mmCIF file of C-alpha atoms in Angstrom:
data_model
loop_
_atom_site.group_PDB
_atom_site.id
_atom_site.type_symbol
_atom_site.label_atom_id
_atom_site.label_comp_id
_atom_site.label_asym_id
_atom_site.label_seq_id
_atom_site.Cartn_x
_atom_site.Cartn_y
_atom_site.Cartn_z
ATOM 1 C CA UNK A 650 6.090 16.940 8.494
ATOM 2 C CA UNK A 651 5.758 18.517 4.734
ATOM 3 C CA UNK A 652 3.752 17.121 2.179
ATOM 4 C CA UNK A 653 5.000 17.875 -1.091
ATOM 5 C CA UNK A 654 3.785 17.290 -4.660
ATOM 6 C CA UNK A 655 6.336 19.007 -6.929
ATOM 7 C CA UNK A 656 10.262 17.258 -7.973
ATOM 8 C CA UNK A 657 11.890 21.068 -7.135
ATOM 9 C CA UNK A 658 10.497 21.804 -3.672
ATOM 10 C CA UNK A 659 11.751 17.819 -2.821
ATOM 11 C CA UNK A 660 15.076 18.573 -4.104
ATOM 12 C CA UNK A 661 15.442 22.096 -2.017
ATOM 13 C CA UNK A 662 13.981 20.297 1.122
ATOM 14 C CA UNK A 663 15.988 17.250 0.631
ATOM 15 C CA UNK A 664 19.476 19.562 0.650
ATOM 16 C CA UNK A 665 17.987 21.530 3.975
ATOM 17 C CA UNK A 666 18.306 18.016 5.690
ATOM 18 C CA UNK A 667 20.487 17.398 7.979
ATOM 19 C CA UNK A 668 21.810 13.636 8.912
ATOM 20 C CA UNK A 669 20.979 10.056 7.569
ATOM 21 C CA UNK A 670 17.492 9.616 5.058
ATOM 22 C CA UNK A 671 15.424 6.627 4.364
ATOM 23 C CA UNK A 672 13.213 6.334 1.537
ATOM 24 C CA UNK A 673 9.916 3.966 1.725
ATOM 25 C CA UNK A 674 8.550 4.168 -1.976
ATOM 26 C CA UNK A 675 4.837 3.124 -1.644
ATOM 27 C CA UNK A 676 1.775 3.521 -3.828
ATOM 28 C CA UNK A 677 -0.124 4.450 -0.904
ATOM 29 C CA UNK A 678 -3.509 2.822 0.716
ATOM 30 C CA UNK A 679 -1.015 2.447 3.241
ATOM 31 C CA UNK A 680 -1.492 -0.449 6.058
ATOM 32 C CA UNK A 681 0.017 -1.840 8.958
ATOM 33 C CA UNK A 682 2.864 -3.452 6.575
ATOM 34 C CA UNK A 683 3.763 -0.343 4.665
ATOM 35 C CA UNK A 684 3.638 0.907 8.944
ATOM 36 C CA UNK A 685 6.552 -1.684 9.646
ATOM 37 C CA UNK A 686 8.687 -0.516 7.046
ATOM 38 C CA UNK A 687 8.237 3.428 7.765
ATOM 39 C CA UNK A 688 8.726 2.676 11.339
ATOM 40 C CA UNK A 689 12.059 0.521 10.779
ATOM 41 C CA UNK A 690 12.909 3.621 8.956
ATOM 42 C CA UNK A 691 12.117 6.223 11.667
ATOM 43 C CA UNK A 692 14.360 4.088 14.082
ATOM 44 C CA UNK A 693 17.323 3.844 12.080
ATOM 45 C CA UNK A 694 17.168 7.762 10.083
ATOM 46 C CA UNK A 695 17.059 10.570 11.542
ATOM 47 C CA UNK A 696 14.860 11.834 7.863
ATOM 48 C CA UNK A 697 12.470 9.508 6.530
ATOM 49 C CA UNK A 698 10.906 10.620 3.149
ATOM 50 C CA UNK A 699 7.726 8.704 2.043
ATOM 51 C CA UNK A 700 6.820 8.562 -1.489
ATOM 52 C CA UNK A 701 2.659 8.309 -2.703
ATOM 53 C CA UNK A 702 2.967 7.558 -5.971
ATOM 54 C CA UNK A 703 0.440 4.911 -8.375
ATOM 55 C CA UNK A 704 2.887 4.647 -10.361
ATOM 56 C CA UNK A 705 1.015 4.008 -14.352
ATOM 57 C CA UNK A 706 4.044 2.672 -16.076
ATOM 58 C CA UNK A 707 3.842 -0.287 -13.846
ATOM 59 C CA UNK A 708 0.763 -0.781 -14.596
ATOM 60 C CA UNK A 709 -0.181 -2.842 -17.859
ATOM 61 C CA UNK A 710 -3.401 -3.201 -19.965
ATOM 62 C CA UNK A 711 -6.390 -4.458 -18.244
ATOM 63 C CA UNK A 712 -4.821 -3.797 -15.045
ATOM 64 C CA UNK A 713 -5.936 -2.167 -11.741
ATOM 65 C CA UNK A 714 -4.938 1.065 -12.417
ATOM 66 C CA UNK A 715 -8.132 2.700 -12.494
ATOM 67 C CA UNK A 716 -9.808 1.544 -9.370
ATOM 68 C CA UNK A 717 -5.601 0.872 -7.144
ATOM 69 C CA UNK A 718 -7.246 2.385 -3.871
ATOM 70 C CA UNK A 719 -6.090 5.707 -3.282
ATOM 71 C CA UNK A 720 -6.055 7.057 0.285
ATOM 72 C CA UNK A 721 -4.141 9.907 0.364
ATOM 73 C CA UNK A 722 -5.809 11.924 3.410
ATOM 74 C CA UNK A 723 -5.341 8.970 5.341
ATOM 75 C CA UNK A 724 -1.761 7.681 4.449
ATOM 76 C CA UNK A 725 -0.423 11.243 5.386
ATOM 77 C CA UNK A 726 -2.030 10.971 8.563
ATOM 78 C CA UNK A 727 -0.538 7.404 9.100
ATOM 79 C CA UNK A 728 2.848 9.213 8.298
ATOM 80 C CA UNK A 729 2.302 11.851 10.209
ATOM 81 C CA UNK A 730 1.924 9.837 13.741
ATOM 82 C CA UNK A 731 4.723 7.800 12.795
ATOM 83 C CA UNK A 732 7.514 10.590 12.677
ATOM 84 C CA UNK A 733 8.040 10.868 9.071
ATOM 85 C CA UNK A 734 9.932 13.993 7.974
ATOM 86 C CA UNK A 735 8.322 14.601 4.255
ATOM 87 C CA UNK A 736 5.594 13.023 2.211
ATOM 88 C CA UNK A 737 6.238 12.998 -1.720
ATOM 89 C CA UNK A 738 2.813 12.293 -3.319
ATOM 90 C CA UNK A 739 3.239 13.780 -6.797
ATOM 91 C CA UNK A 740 0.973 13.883 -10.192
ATOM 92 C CA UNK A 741 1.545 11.774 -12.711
ATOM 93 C CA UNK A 742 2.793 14.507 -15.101
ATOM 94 C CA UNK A 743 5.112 15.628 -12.351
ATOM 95 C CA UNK A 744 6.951 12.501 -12.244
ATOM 96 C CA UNK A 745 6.718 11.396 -15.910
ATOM 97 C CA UNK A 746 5.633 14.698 -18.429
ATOM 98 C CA UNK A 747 3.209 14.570 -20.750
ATOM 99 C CA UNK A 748 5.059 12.218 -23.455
ATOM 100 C CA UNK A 749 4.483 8.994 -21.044
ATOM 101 C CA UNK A 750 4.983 6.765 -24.325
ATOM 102 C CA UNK A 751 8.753 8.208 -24.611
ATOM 103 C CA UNK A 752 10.539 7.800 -21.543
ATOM 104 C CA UNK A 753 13.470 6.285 -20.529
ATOM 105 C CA UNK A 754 13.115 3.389 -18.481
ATOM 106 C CA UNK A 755 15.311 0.388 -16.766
ATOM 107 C CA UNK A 756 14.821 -2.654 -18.504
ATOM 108 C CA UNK A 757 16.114 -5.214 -15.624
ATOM 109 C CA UNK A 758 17.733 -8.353 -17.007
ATOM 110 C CA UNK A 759 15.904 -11.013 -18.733
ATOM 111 C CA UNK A 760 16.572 -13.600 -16.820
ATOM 112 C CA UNK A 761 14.953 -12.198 -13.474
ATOM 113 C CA UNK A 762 12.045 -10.977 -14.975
ATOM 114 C CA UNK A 763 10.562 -13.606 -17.913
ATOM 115 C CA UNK A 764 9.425 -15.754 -15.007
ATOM 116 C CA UNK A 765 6.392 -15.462 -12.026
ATOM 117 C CA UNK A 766 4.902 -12.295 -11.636
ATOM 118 C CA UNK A 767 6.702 -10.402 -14.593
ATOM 119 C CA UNK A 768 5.608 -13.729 -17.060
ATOM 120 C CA UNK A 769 2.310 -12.374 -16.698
ATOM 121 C CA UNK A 770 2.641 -8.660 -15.706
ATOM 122 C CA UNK A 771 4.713 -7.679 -19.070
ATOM 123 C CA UNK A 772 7.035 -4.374 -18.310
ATOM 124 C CA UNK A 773 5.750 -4.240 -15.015
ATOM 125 C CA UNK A 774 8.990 -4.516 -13.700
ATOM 126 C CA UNK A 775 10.585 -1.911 -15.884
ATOM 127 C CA UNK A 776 8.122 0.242 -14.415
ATOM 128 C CA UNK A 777 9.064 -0.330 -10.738
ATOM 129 C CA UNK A 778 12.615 -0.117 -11.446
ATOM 130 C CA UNK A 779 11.946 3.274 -13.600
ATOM 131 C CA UNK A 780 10.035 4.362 -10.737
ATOM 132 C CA UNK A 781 12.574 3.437 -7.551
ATOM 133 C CA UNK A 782 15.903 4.874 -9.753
ATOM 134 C CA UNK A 783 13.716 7.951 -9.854
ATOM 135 C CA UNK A 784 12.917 8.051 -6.066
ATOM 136 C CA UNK A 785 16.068 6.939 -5.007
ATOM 137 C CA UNK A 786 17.984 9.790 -7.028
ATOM 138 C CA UNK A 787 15.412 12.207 -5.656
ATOM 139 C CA UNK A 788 15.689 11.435 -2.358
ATOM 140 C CA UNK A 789 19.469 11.266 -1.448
ATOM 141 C CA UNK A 790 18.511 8.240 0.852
ATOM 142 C CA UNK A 791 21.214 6.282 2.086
ATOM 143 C CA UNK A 792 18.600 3.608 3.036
ATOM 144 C CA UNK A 793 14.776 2.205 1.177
ATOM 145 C CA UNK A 794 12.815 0.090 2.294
ATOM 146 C CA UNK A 795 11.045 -2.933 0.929
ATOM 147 C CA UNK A 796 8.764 -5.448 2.076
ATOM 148 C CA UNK A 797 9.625 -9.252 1.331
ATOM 149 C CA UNK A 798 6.305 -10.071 0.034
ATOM 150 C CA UNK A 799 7.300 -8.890 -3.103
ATOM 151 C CA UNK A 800 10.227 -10.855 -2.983
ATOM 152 C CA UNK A 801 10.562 -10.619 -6.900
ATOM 153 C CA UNK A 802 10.608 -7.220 -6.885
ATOM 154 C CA UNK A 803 12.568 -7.096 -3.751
ATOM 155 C CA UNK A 804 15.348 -9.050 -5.545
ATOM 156 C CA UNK A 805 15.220 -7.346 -8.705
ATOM 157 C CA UNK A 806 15.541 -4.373 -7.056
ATOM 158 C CA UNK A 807 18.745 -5.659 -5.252
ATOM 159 C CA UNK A 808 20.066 -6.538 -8.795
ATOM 160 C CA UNK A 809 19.471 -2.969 -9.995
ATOM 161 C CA UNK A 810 21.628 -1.215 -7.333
ATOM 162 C CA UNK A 811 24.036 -3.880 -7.475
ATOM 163 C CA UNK A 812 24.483 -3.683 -11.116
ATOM 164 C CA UNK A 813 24.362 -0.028 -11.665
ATOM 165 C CA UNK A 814 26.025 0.912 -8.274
ATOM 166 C CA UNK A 815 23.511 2.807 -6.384
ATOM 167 C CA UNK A 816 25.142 4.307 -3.594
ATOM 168 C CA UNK A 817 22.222 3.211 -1.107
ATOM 169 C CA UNK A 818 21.321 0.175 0.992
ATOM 170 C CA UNK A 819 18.601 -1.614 0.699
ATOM 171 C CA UNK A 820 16.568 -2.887 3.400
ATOM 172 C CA UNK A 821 14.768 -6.264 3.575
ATOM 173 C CA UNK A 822 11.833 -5.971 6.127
ATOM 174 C CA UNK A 823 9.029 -9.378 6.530
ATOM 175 C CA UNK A 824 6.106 -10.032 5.727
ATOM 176 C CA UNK A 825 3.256 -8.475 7.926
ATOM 177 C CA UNK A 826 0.398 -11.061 8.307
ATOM 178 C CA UNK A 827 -3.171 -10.416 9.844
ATOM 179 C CA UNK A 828 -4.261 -12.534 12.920
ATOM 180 C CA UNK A 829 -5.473 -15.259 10.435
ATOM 181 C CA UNK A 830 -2.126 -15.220 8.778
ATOM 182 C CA UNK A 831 -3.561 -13.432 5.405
ATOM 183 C CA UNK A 832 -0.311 -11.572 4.016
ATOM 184 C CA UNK A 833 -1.076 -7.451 4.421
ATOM 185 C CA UNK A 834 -1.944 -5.847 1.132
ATOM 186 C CA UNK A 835 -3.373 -2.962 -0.272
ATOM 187 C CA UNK A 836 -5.438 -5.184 -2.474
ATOM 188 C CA UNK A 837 -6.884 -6.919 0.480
ATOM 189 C CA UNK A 838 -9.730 -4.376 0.498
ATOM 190 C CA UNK A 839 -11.065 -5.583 -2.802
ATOM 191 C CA UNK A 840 -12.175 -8.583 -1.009
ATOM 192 C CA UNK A 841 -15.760 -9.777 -0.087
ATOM 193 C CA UNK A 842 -16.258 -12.145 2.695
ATOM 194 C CA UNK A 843 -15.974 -15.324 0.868
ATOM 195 C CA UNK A 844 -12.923 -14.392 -1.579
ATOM 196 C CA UNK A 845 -11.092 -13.302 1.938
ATOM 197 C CA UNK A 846 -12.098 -17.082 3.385
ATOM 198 C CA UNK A 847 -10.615 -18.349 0.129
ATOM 199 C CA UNK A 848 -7.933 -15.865 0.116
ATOM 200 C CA UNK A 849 -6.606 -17.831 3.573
ATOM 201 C CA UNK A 850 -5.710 -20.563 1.600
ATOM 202 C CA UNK A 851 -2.983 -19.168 -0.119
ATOM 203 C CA UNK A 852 -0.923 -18.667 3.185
ATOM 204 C CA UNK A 853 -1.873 -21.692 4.182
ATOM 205 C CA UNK A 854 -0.587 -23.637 1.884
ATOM 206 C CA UNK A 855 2.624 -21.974 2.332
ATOM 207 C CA UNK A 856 2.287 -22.614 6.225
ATOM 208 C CA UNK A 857 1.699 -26.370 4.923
ATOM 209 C CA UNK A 858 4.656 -26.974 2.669
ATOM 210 C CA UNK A 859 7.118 -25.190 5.150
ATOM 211 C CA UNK A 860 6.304 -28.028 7.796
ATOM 212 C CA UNK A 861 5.897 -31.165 4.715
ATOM 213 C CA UNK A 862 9.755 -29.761 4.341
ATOM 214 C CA UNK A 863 10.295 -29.649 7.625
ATOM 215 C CA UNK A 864 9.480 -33.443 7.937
ATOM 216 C CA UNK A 865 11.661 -34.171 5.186
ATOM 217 C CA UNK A 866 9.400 -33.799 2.191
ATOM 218 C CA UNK A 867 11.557 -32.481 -0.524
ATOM 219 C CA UNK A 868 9.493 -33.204 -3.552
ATOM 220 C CA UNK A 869 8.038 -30.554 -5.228
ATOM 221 C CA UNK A 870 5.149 -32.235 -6.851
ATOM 222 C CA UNK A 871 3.878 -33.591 -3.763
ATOM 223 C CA UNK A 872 3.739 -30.061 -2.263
ATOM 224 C CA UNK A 873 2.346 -28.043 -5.159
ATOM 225 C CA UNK A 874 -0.147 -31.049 -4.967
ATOM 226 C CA UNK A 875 -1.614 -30.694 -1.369
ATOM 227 C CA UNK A 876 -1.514 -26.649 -1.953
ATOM 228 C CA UNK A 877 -3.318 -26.910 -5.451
ATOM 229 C CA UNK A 878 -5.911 -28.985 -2.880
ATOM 230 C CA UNK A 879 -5.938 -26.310 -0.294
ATOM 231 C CA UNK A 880 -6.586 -23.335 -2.627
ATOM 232 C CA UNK A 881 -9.575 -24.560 -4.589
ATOM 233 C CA UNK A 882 -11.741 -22.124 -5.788
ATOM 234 C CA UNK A 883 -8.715 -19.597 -6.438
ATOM 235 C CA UNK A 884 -7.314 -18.984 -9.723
ATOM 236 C CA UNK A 885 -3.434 -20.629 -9.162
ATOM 237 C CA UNK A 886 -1.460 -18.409 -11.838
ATOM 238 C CA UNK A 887 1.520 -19.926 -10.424
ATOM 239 C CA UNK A 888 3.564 -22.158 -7.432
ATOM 240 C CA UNK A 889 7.196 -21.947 -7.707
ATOM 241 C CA UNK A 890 10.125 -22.587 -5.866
ATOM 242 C CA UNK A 891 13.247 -20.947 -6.338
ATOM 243 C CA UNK A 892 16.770 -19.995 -4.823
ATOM 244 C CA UNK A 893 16.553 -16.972 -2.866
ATOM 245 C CA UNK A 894 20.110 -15.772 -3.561
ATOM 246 C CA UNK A 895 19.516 -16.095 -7.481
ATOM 247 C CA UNK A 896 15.883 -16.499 -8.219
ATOM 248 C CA UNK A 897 16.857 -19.572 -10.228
ATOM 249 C CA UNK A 898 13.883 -22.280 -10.349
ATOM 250 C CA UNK A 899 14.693 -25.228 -8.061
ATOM 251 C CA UNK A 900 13.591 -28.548 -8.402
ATOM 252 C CA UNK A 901 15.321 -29.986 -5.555
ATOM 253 C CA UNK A 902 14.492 -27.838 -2.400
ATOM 254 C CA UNK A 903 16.842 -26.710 0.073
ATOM 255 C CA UNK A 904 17.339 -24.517 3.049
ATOM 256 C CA UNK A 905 17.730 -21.097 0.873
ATOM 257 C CA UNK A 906 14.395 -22.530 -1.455
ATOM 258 C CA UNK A 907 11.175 -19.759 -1.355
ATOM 259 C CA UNK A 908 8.402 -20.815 -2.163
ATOM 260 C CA UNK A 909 6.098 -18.351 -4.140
ATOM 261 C CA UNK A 910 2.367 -18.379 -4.942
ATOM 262 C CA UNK A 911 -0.034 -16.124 -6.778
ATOM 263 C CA UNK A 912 -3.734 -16.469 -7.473
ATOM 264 C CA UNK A 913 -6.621 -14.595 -7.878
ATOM 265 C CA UNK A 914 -10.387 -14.407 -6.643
ATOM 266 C CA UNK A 915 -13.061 -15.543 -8.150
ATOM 267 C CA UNK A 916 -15.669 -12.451 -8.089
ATOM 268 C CA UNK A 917 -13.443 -9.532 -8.073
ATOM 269 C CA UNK A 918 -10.341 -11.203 -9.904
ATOM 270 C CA UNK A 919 -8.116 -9.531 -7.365
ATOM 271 C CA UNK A 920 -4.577 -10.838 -7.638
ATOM 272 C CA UNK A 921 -2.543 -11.772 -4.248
ATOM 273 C CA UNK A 922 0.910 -12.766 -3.983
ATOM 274 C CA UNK A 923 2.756 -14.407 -1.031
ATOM 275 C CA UNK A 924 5.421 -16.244 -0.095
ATOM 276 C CA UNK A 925 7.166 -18.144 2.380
ATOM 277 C CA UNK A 926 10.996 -19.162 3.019
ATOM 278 C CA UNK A 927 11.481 -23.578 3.439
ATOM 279 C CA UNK A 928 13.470 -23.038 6.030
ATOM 280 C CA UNK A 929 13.300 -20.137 8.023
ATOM 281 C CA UNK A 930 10.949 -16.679 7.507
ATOM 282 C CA UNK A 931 14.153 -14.155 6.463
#
């Protein structure tokens, strides 16, 4: 396996390769779920590139930028055991220059992001799609993969090679859940003892309004109600519903409906997303 830090040497090694590439874009801290993804990758590439990257532009003001856990000793061990052919784990000025106030970035459409997580996390998504266009250009991959916990991002994602006809597929891969249920996330290691206990809550409340639909319960205000109950003490910054082939809010709840939450803890204000298909976990 290399490890390399500089856009040149990835080109040169990238043309040296020889046979199918997959591309999982992380920011590192890397855990059993970023594991699922590289490992779906190994199976079906014969090259699998990794990419470290905190990427700042995704980042906005008052974020976690500063203390996003970086792991980098580890994570290229991780890759390592799991057969990946090259880690990318660049600088900042590598990726971006010094003029990181004048670059040119994807703006994805409107409509996908003025709603959950990019309501709140202005240009966040420009950043990620910035980013991945970068990384997928880089790489040559034929393949990436993403996890469907960020199933905003997953979709926009989708939209962005769709619309701008990147010649690569992209690769849904589920959620990865601890033994407790607690969605996998780098973030998770923010957590004290009681925001973790609280942090439970959020997937089971999901868990909870995937069998009140199951039984026939269709209305929405009866289960944001019993999941507002169930995650008391967490700060609710939203519970949506919405059509997983459009993203379009949905009132009236269906077999393609996901259900999306995101909250945050109490002490260490550490944000957590999840989510949870009505009808089936896709």
């Amino acid at each position: 396996m290399k490890i390399i830090d500089n856009i040149n040497d990835l080109k040169n090694e990238v043309k040296s390769l020889i046979g199918p590439i997959g591309l999982v874009p992380t920011m590192g801290a890397l855990h059993d779920g970023h594991k699922s993804l590289i490992d779906r990758a190994v199976k079906e590439n014969d090259n699998v590139i990794v990419s470290i990257f905190v990427n700042p532009i995704q980042f906005g003001a008052n974020e976690d930028l500063d203390k996003y856990p970086r792991t980098l000793e580890q994570d290229v061990k991780l890759c390592q055991n799991a057969g990946v052919k090259i880690v990318f784990a660049p600088k900042v000025d590598e990726m971006y220059g010094t003029d990181k106030n004048n670059l040119t970035l994807i703006c994805p459409p409107y409509s996908a992001v003025d709603k959950l997580c990019g309501k709140s996390r202005v240009g966040h998504f420009d950043g990620v799609c910035s980013v991945v266009a970068k990384l997928f250009n880089l790489s040559k991959a034929q393949k990436a993969y993403f996890g469907q916990k960020d199933a905003q991002q997953l979709f926009i994602i989708q939209k962005m090679v769709k619309d701008l006809d990147f010649d690569i597929e992209i690769v849904p891969c589920p959620i990865v859940r601890e033994a407790d249920n607690l969605a996998l996330s780098s973030r998770n290691r923010y957590l004290n003892e009681e925001e973790r206990k609280l942090a439970l809550n959020i997937s089971k409340s999901l868990f909870e309004a995937k069998k009140m639909y199951e039984m026939g319960i269709k209305e929405t205000n009866k289960i944001i109600d019993n999941s507002l109950n169930l995650m008391q003490g967490l700060e609710v910054e939203y519970i949506e519903f919405v059509d997983k082939n459009t993203f379009e809010f949905q009132q009236n709840l269906n077999d393609n409906t996901i259900m999306l939450i995101a909250a945050k803890t109490p002490i260490s204000n550490t944000r957590l997303i999840d989510n949870i298909n009505l009808c089936t976990n896709f």
